XYZ file of C-alpha atoms in Angstrom:
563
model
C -19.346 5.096 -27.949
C -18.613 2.549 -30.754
C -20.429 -0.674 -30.393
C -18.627 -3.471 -28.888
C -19.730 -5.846 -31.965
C -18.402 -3.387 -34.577
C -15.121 -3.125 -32.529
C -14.794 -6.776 -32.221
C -15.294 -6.792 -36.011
C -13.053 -4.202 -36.709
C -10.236 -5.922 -34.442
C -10.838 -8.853 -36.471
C -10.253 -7.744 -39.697
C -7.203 -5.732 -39.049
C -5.518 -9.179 -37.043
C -6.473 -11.046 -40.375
C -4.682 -8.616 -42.635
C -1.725 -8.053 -40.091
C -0.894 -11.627 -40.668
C -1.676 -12.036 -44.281
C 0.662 -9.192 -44.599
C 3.352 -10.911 -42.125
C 3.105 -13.964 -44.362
C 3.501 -12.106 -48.045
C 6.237 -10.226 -46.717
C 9.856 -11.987 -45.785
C 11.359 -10.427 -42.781
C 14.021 -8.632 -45.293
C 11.515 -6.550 -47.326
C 10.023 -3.484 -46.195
C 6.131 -3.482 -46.008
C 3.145 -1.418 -44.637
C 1.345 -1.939 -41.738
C -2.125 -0.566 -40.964
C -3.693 0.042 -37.721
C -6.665 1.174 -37.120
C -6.726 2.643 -33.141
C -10.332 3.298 -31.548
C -10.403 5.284 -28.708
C -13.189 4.093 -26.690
C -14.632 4.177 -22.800
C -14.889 0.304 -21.599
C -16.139 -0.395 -17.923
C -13.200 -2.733 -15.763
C -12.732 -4.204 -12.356
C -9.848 -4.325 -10.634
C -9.382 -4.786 -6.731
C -12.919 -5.001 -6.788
C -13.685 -1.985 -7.975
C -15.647 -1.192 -11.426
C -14.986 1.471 -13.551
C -15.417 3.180 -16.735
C -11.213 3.767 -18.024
C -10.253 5.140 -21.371
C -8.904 2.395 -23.550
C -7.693 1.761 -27.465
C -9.807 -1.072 -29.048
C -11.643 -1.514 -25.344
C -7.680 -2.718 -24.146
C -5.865 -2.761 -20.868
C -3.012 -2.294 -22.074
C -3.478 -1.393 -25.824
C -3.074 -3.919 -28.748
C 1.057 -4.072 -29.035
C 2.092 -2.427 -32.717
C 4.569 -5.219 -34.630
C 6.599 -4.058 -37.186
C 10.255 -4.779 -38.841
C 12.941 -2.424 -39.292
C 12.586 -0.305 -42.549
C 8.668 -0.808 -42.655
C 5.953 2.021 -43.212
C 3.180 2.513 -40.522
C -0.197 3.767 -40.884
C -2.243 3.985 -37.623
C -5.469 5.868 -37.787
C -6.610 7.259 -34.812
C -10.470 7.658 -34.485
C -11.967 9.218 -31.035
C -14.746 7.738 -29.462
C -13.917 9.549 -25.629
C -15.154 12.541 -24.145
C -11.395 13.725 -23.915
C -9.390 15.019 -26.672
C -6.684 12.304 -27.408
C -3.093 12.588 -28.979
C -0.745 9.346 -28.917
C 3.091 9.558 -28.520
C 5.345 6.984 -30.240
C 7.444 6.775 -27.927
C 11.153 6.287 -28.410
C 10.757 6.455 -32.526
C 13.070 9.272 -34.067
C 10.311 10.259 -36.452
C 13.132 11.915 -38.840
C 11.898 15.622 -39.904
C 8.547 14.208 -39.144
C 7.498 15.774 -35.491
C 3.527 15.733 -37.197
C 3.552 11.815 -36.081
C 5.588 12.391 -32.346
C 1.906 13.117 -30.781
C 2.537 15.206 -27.954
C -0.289 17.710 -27.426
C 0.481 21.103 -28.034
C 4.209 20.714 -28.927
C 4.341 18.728 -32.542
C 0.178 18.362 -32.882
C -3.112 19.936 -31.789
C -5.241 16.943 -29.944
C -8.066 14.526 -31.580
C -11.391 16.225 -30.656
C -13.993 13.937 -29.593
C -15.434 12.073 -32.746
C -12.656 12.856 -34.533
C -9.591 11.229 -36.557
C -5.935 11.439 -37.543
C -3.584 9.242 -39.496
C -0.086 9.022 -37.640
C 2.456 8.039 -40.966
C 5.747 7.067 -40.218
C 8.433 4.872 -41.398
C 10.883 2.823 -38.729
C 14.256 3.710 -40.051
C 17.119 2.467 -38.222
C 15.984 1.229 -34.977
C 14.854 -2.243 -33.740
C 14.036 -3.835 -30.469
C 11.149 -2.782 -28.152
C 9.291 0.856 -27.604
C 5.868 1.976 -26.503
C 3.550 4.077 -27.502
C 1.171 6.029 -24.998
C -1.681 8.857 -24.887
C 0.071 12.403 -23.886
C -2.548 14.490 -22.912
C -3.807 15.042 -19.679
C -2.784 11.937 -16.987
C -4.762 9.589 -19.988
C -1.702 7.759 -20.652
C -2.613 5.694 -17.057
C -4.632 2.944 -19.247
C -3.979 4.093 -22.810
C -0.628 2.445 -23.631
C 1.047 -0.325 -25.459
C 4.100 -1.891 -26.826
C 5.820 -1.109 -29.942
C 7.805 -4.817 -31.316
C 10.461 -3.645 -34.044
C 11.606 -6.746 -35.703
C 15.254 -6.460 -37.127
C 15.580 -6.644 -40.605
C 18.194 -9.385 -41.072
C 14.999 -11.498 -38.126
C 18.686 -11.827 -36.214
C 19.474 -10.638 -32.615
C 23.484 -10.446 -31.713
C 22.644 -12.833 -28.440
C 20.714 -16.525 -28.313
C 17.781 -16.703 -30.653
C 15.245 -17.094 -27.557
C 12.788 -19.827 -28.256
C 9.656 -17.599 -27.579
C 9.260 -13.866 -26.378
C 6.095 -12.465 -24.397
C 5.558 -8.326 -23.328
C 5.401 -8.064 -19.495
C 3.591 -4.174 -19.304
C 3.670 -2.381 -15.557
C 1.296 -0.075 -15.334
C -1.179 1.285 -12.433
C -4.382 1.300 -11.350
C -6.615 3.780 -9.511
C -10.212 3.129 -8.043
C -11.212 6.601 -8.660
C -11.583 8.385 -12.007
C -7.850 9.526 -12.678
C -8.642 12.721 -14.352
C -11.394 13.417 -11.386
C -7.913 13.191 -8.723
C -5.856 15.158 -10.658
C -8.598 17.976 -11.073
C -8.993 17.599 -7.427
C -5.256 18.172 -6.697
C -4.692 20.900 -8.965
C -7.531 22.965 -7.010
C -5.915 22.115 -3.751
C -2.181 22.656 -5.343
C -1.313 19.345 -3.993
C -0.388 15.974 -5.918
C -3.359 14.135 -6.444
C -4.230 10.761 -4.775
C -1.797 8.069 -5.615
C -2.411 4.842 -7.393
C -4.499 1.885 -5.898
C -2.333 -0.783 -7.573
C 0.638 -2.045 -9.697
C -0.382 -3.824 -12.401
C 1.961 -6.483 -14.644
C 0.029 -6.487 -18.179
C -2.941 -4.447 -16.731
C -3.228 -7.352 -13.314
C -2.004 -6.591 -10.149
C -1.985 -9.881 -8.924
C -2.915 -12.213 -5.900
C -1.983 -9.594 -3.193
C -4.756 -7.951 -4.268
C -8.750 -8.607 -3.658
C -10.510 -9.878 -6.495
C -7.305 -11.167 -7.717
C -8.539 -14.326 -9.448
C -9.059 -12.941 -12.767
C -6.201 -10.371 -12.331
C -3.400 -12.147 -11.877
C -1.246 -12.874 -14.917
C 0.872 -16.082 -16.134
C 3.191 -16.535 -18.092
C 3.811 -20.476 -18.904
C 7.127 -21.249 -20.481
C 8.507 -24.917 -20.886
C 11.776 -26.317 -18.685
C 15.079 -25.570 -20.390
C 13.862 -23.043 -22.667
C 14.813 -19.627 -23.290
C 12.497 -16.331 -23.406
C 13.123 -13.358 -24.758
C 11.042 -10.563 -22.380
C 10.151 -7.301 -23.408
C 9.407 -4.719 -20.172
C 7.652 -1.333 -20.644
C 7.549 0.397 -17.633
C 3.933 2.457 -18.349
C 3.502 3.353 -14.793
C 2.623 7.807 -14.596
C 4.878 8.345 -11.374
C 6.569 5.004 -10.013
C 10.074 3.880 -10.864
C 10.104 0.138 -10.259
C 12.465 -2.655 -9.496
C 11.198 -5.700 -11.446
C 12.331 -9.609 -10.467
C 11.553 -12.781 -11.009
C 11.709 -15.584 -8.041
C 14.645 -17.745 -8.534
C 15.476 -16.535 -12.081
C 18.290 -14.747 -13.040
C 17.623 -12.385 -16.075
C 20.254 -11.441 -18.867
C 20.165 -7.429 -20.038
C 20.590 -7.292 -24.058
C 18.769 -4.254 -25.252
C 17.401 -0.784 -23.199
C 14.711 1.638 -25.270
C 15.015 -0.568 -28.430
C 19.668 -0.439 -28.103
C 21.314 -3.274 -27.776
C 23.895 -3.391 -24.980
C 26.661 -5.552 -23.641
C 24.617 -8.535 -21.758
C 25.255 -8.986 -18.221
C 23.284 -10.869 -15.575
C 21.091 -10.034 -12.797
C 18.415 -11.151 -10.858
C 16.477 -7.287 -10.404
C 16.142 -5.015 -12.832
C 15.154 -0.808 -12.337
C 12.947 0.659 -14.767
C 11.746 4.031 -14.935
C 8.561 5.264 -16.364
C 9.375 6.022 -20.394
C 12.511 3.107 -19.936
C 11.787 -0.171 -22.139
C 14.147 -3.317 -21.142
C 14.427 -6.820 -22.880
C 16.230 -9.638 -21.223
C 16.732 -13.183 -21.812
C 15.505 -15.369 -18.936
C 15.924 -19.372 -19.262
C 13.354 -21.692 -17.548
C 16.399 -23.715 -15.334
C 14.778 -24.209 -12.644
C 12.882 -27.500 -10.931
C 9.154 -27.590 -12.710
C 7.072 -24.939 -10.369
C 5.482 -22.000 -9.959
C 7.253 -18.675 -9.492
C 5.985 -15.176 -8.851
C 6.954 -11.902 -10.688
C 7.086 -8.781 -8.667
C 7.346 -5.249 -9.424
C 7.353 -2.685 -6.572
C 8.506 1.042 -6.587
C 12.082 2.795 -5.836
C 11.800 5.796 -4.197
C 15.119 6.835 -2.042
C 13.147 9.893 -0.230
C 10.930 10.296 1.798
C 7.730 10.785 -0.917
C 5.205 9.021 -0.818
C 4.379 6.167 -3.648
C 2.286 3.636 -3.836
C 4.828 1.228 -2.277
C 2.550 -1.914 -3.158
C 3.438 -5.065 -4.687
C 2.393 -6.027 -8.065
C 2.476 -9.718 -8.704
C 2.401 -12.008 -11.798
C 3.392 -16.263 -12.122
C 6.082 -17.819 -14.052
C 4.636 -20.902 -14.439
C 6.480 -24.025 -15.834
C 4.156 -26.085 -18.293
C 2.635 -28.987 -16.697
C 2.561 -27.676 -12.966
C -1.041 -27.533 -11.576
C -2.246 -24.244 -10.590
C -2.889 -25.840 -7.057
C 1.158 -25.023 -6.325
C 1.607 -22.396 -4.484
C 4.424 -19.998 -6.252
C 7.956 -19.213 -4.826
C 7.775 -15.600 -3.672
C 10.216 -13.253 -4.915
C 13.182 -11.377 -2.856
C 12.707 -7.491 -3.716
C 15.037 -5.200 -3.208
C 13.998 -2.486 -0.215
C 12.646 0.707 -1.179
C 15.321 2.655 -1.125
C 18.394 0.581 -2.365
C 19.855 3.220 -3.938
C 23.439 1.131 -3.996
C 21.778 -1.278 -6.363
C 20.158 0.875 -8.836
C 23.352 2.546 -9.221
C 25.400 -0.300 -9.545
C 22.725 -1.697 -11.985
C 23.122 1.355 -14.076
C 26.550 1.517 -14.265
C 26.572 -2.332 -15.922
C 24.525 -0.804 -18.787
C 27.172 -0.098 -21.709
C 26.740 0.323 -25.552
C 27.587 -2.675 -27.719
C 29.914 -0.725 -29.720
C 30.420 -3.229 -32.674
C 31.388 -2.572 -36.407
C 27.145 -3.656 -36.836
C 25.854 -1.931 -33.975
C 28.133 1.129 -33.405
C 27.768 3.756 -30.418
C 28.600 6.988 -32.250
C 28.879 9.323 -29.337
C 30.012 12.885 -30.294
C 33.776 13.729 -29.541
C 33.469 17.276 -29.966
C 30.900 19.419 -28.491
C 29.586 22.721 -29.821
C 26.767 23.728 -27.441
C 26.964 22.959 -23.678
C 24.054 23.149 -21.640
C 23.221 23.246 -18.129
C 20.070 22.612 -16.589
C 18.885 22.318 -13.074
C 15.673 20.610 -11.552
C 13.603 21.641 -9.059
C 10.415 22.232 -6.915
C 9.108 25.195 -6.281
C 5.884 27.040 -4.979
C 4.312 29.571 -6.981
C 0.845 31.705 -5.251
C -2.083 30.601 -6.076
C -5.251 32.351 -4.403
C -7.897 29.725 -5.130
C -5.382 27.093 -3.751
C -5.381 25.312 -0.017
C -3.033 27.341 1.156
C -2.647 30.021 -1.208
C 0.243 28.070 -3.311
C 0.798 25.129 -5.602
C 3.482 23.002 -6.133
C 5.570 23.709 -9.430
C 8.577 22.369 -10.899
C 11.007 23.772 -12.966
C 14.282 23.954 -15.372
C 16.792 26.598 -14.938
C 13.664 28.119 -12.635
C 11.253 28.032 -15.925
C 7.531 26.493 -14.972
C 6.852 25.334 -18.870
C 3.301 27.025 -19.863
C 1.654 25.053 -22.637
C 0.287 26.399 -25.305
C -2.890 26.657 -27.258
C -1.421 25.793 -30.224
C 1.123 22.734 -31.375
C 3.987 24.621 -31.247
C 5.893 22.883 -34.303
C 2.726 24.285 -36.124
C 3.755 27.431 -35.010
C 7.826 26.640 -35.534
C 6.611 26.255 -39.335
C 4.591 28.190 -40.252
C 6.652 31.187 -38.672
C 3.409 32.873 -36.308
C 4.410 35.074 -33.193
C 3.379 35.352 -30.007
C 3.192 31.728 -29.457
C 7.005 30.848 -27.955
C 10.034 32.708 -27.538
C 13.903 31.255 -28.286
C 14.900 32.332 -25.108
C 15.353 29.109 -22.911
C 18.616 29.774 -20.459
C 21.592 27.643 -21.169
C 22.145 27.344 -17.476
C 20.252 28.655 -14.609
C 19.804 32.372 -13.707
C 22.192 31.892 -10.195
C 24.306 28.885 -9.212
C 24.360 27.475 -5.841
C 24.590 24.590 -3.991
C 22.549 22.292 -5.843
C 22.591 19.819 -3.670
C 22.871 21.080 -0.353
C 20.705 21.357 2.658
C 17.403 21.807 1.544
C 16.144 24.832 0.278
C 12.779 26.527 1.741
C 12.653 29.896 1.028
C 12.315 31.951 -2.362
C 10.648 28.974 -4.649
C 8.644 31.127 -6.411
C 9.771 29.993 -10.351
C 9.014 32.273 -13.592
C 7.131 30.728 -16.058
C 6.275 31.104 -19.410
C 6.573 28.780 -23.440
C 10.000 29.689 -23.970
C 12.265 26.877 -26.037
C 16.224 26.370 -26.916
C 16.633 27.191 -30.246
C 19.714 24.098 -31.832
C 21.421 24.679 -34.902
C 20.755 21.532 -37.631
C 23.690 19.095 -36.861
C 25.219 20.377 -34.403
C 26.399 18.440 -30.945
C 24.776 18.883 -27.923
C 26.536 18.157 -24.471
C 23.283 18.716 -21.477
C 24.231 18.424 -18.111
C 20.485 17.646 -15.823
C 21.062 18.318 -12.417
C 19.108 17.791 -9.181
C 18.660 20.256 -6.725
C 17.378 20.188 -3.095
C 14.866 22.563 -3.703
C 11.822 21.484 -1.174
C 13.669 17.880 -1.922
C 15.915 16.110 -3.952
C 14.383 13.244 -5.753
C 15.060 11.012 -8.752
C 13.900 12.070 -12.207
C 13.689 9.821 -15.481
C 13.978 12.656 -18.388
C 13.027 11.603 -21.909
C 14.322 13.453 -25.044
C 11.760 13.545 -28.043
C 13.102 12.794 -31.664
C 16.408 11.214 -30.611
C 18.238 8.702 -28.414
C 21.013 10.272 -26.829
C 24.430 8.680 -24.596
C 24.759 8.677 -21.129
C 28.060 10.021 -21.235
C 28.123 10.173 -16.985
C 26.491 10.543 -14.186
C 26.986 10.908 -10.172
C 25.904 11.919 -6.851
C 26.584 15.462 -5.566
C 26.972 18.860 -7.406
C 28.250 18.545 -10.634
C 32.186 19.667 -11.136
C 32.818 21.084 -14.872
C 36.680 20.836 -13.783
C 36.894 16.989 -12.643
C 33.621 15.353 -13.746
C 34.219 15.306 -17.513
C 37.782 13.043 -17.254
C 35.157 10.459 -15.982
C 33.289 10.126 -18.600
C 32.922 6.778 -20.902
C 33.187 8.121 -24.330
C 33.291 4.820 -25.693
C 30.409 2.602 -25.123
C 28.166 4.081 -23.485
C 24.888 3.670 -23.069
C 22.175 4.834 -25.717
C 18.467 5.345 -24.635
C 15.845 8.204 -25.211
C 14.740 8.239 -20.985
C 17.519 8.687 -18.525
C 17.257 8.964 -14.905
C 18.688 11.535 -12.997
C 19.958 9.943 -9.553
C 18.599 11.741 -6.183
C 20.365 14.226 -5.645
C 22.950 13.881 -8.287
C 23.590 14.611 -12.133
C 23.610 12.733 -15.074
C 25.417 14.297 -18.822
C 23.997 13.413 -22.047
C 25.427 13.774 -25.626
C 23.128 13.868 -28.916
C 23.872 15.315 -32.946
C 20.983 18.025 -33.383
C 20.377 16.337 -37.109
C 16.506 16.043 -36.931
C 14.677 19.214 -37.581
C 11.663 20.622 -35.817
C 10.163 20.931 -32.447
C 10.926 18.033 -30.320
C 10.088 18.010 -26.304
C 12.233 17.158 -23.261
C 10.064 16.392 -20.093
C 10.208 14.589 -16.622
C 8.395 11.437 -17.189
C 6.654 11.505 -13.484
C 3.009 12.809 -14.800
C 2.821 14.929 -12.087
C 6.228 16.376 -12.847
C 5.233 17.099 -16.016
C 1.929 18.375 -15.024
C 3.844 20.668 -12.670
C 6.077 22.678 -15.630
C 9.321 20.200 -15.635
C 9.228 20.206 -19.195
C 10.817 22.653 -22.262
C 11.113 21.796 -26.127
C 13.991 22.226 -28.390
C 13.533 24.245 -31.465
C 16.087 22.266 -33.848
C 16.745 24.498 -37.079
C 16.421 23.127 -40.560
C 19.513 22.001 -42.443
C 21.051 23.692 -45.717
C 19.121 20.855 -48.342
C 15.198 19.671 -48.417
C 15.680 16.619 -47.090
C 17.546 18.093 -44.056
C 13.831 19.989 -43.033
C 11.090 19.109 -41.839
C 8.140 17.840 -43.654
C 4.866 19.874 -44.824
C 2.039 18.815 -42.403
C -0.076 16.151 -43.250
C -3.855 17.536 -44.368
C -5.977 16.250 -41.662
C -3.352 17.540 -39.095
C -5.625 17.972 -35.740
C -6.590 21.986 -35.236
C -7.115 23.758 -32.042
């Protein structure tokens, strides 16, 4: 472990030339910015419980990564833990540069204890808030951070707000995380659910030992903030509110949208939002909640994070104005929410959604059981696409993509599933046993991809937030039921709609997305539920490289992490 002196130090040096840099360089020129990430084991307390939790620069969450549109980024990666480490930037396109996506096994091998890597990448295009997060193992829980992309011009199209501040919701477990998880993979059960919410790594007064974890957020009567909301939590979709605030939508994973107002938002784990909230209301206290969604019955951990709005000058001896949260399982209001969210479509900001489609794909989600001798009951859990469990592999797999070696994937991913049925139906018990194996969809360079995800009622029907590696996509529809290839499509908004790299697919329903294939290599498409994941609700496109060199992917870096 790295002394806490020399990481202090170290911390030190790289704020003091982050904002000598910020000062030399004027929001319109490019510039590099260096990070230097230390992966480190730091002893917390939360709910009264002390524990040792894997952490970047002894954080919780990590340091937040501030950049402007068009700037080069150097983060070097050193591992102090006793688990291998990879770090996913998450919602960044990383053009023909998968080496720096950081998902273990797919675009990198991990960072071996006591080693290092150098993640390079330039922010081309994009601006507005992402995150970045560990993706190995369930490690992500408190290794995660915000990602601040400046625009170039330093303009937003909505009110310059007069400050902004990162509101991070997370969880927290008493017990080791990676200890549970071992624990439910030898039963073939989930493992034990999360202790707590947390809002920036705190979850709050509902809590014992809450009066160092509860965080506050002061902001001045009549002023205007600009929040940023990462939604870091493993397996929790969450509503999000502020007591007697309304909150004004302008941007979802780092796109600007058509502002509306409302006074809950739902996030989904992967799913950044910024809104603009003004400080209107009579000089006070306020509380901040975030609680989970979960329209089945599955369990979550259905407590109640907490965090204070509190207006400057108000003594901390007021007692704050709880919050009215939505029930559990308002499904009407997260799909009326959704269907606010729209593209901003302007001559600046266009929403270039592809007309004309030359690959249609159809996938279907579900549970399944597969035998498992050493298990409880002789199964596990699974999950699946088209009835594919994903296998990882022992090797990054765009490693493998480029330097042509066999036996580590095949191209054979279905373009729909093996049998349709009634996806949605009564649920369906028998014959869950899904095929597995490291197959991928092999996408010609350029080409337009229409992807239908659809639910099934296999064991149970159940929300899933899918994100897309190496591109944003648009939500082109969505509904409840099976989807219907002959009436379905005349509903779809082909003109603003919305752009994001995480989309949730509603219980029991379907949602379409549309993408160009124009960024080579080996870019992976999971469930962002951990456990999902974990389970084999994951596959990787394989996207071919264009005609010209700069339509293919770039040599790997030298240090590039080996197995």
């Amino acid at each position: 472990m790295v002394p806490q002196t020399s990481l202090l130090m170290r911390s030190i040096v790289l704020f003091i030339g982050f904002i000598t840099l910020s000062l030399l360089s004027p929001a319109s020129e490019a510039a590099l910015k260096k990070y230097q990430f230390d992966v480190v084991v730091k002893n917390m307390s939360r709910l009264c419980h002390a524990k040792p939790i894997v952490t970047v620069n002894g954080m919780f969450p990590g340091p937040t990564i501030y950049v402007t549109e068009g700037d080069s980024v150097i983060i070097n990666v050193t591992n102090y833990a006793q688990y291998n480490m990879s770090i996913h930037w998450h919602g960044l396109k990383q053009f023909r540069n998968g080496w720096a996506d950081g998902p273990a096994y797919i675009t990198q091998c991990p960072i071996q204890s006591g080693q290092s890597y150098v993640y390079n990448f330039t922010v081309t295009g994009q601006r507005g808030t992402l995150w970045w997060h560990a993706h190995i193992l369930w490690l992500r829980a408190t290794v995660h951070g915000v990602i601040v992309i400046k625009p170039k011009d330093g303009t937003f199209p909505f009110p310059q707000p007069y400050q902004e501040a990162n509101l991070v919701l997370s969880e927290w477990w008493n017990g080791d995380v990676e200890e549970a998880v071992k624990q439910g993979n030898k039963l073939g059960l989930p493992p034990a659910m999360s202790d707590a919410h947390t809002i920036n790594g705190k979850p709050g007064p509902l809590f014992p030992c809450s009066e160092k974890h509860t965080y506050a957020l002061e902001v001045e009567s009549g002023k205007t903030y600009l929040l940023r909301i990462v939604n870091a939590a493993l397996d929790d979709e969450l509503f999000f509110t502020i007591a007697g605030h309304n909150m004004t939508v302008v941007e979802i994973d780092a796109v600007y949208v058509k502002p509306f107002t409302t006074n809950t938002l739902i996030i989904a784990p992967g799913q950044t939002t910024n809104v603009l909230m003004t400080a209107e209301r009579s000089p006070g206290r306020y509380f901040i909640g975030a609680r989970a969604f979960m329209d089945v019955p599955i369990a979550v951990d259905n407590k109640t994070a907490m965090a204070i709005l509190q207006y400057k000058g108000v003594p901390n001896t007021v007692i704050p104005i709880s919050p009215q949260l939505p029930a559990r399982n308002d499904t009407e209001l997260v799909m009326s929410y959704n269907k606010k969210l729209r593209s901003l479509n302007t001559a600046k900001f266009p929403a270039n959604v592809p007309l004309t489609i030359d690959r249609k794909l159809f996938y279907t989600i579900g549970l399944g059981q597969n035998a498992c001798p050493t298990c409880l009951n002789g199964t596990k859990l699974t999950a699946s696409l088209n009835n594919i469990s994903f296998v990882m592999p022992k090797i990054g797999l765009l490693q493998a993509h480029y330097y042509n070696m066999k036996g580590v994937f095949t191209t054979d991913f279905p373009d729909r599933p093996p049998k349709a049925f009634n996806y949605t139906g009564v649920p369906l018990t028998a014959n869950l046993r899904t095929n597995v194996g490291t197959k991928l969809s092999r996408v010609a360079f350029n080409s337009t991809v229409e992807l239908v995800l659809q639910d099934t009622n296999l064991l149970s029907v159940e929300s899933h937030p899918f994100h897309l590696h190496g591109y944003n996509f648009f939500v082109v529809g969505t509904g409840v039921g099976n989807f219907d290839k002959a009436k379905d499509p005349a509903k779809f908004n082909l003109v603003d709609p919305p752009e994001r790299n995480t989309v949730g697919v509603p219980t029991g329903g379907w949602t379409v997305i549309r993408f160009r294939a124009d960024n080579p290599g080996v870019w992976f498409m999971h469930c962002h539920l951990e456990l999902h994941t974990m389970w084999g609700l994951k596959m990787a496109f394989v996207v071919e490289n264009g005609k010209s060199p700069n339509e293919s992917v770039l040599p790997p870096p030298a240090d590039l992490p080996r197995c």
